[in-house]
Short mmCIF file of C-alpha atoms in Angstrom, two decimals:
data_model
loop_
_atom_site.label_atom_id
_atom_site.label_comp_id
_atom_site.label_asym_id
_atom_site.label_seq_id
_atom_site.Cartn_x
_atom_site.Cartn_y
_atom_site.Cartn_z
CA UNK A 2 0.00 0.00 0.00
CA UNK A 3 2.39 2.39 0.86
CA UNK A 4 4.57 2.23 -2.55
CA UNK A 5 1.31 2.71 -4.27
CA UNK A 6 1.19 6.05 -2.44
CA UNK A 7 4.47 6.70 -2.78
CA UNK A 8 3.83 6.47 -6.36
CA UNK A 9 0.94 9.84 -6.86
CA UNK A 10 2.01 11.51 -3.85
CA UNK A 11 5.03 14.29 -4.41
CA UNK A 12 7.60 14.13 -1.24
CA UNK A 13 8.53 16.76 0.60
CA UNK A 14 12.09 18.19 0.81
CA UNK A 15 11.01 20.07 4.48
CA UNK A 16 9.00 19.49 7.19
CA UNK A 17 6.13 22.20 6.81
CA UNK A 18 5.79 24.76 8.89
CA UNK A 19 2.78 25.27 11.14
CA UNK A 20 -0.71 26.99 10.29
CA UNK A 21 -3.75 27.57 11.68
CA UNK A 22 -6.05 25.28 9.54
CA UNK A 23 -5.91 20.97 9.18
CA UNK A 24 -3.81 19.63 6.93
CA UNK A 25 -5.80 17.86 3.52
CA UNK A 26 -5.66 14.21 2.88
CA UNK A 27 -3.21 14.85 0.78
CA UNK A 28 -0.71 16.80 2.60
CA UNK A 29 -1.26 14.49 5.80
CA UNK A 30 -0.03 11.52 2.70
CA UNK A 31 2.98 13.97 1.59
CA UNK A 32 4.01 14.70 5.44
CA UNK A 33 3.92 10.34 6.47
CA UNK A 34 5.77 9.45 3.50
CA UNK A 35 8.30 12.03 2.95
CA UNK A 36 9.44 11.32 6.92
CA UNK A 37 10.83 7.40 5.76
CA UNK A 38 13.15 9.70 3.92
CA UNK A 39 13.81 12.20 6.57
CA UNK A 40 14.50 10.33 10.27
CA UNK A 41 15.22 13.77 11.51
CA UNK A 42 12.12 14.89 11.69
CA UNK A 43 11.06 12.60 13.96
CA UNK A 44 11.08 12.94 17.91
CA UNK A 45 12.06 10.98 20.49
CA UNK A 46 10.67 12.97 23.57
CA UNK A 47 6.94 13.96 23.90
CA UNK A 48 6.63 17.64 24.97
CA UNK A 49 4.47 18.74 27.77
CA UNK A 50 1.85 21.00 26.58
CA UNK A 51 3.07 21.23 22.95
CA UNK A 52 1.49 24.81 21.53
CA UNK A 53 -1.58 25.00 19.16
CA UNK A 54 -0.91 24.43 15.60
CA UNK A 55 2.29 22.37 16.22
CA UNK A 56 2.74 19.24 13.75
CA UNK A 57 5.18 16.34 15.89
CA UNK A 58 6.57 13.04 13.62
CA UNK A 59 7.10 10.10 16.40
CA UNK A 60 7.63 6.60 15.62
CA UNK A 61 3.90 4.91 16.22
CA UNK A 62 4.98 1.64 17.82
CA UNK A 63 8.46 2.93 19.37
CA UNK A 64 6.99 2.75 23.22
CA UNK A 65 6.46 6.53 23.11
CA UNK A 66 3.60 7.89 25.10
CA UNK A 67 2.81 10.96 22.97
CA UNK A 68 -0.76 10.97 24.18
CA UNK A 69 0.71 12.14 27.27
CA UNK A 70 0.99 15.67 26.54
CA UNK A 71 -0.15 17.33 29.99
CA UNK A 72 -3.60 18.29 28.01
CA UNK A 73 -6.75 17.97 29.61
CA UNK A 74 -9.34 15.08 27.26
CA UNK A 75 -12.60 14.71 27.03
CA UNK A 76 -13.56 11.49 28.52
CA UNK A 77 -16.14 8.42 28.03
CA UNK A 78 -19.22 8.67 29.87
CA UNK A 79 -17.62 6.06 32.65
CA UNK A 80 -14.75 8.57 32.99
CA UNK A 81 -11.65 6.10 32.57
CA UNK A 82 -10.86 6.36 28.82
CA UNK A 83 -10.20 9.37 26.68
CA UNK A 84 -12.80 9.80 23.80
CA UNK A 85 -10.88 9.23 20.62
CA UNK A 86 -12.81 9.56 17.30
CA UNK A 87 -11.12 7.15 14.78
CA UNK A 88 -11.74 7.89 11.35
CA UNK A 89 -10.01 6.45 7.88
CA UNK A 90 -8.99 9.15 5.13
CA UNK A 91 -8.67 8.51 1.58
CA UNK A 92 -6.39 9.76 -0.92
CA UNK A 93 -7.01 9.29 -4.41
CA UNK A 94 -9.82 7.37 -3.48
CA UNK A 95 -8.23 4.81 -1.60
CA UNK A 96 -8.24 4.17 2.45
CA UNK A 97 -4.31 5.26 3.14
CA UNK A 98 -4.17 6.97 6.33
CA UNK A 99 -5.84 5.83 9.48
CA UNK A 100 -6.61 8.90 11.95
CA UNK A 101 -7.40 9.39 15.36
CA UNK A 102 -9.38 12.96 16.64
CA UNK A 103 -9.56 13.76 20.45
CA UNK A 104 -11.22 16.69 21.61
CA UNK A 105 -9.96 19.14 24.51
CA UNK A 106 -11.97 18.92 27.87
CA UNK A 107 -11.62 22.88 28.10
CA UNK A 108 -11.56 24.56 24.77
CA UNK A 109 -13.97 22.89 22.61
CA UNK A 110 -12.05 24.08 19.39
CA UNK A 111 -8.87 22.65 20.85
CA UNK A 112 -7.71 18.81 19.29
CA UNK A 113 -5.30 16.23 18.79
CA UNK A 114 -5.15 14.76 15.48
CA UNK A 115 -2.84 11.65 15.11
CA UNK A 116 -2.51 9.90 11.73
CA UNK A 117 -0.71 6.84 10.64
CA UNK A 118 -0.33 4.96 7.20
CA UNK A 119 -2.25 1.84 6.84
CA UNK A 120 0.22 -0.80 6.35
#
């Protein structure tokens, strides 16, 4: 799957900068494939209260907690869990990134968006 989208997706030669509005299908694609080619861009730490807007490349499966970001989540109804919205995006209409949406407990316009290629 992924050399398919390697294929119709241009790579990046930079990691973009931040911006006030989400990324499209397509850029999210362009971002997740362009950092195989760029390890730098990826961290190893997760930052406490990162700021709004602010785009962060870690490793999915690496043992990082990056959901642990000092943020307040809104919770399940029960009150353990954090309410995560999973969704699947397409890109040239085919199901290539997996996503995950979580909204903030105190600013409802406030989220964490966390995508991943589909294997």
């Amino acid at each position: 799957m992924q050399t398919q989208l390697v294929n119709f997706v241009a790579p990046l030669d930079e990691f973009p900068a931040n911006h006030a509005r989400w990324n499209s299908n397509e850029e999210v694609a362009r971002i997740l494939c362009s950092a195989q080619r760029h390890p730098e861009w990826l961290c190893s730490e997760v930052r406490a209260f990162p700021p709004s807007t602010s785009q962060w490349l870690f490793k999915r499966l690496d043992g990082i907690h990056f959901k642990q970001d000092g943020y307040e989540w809104k919770r399940r109804k029960e009150g353990k869990l954090i309410r995560e919205d999973h969704v699947k995006l397409k890109v040239q209409k085919c199901e290539t990134i997996a996503g995950s949406y979580v909204h903030s407990a105190v600013v409802p316009s406030f989220h964490r968006r966390i995508y991943w290629l589909f294997d």
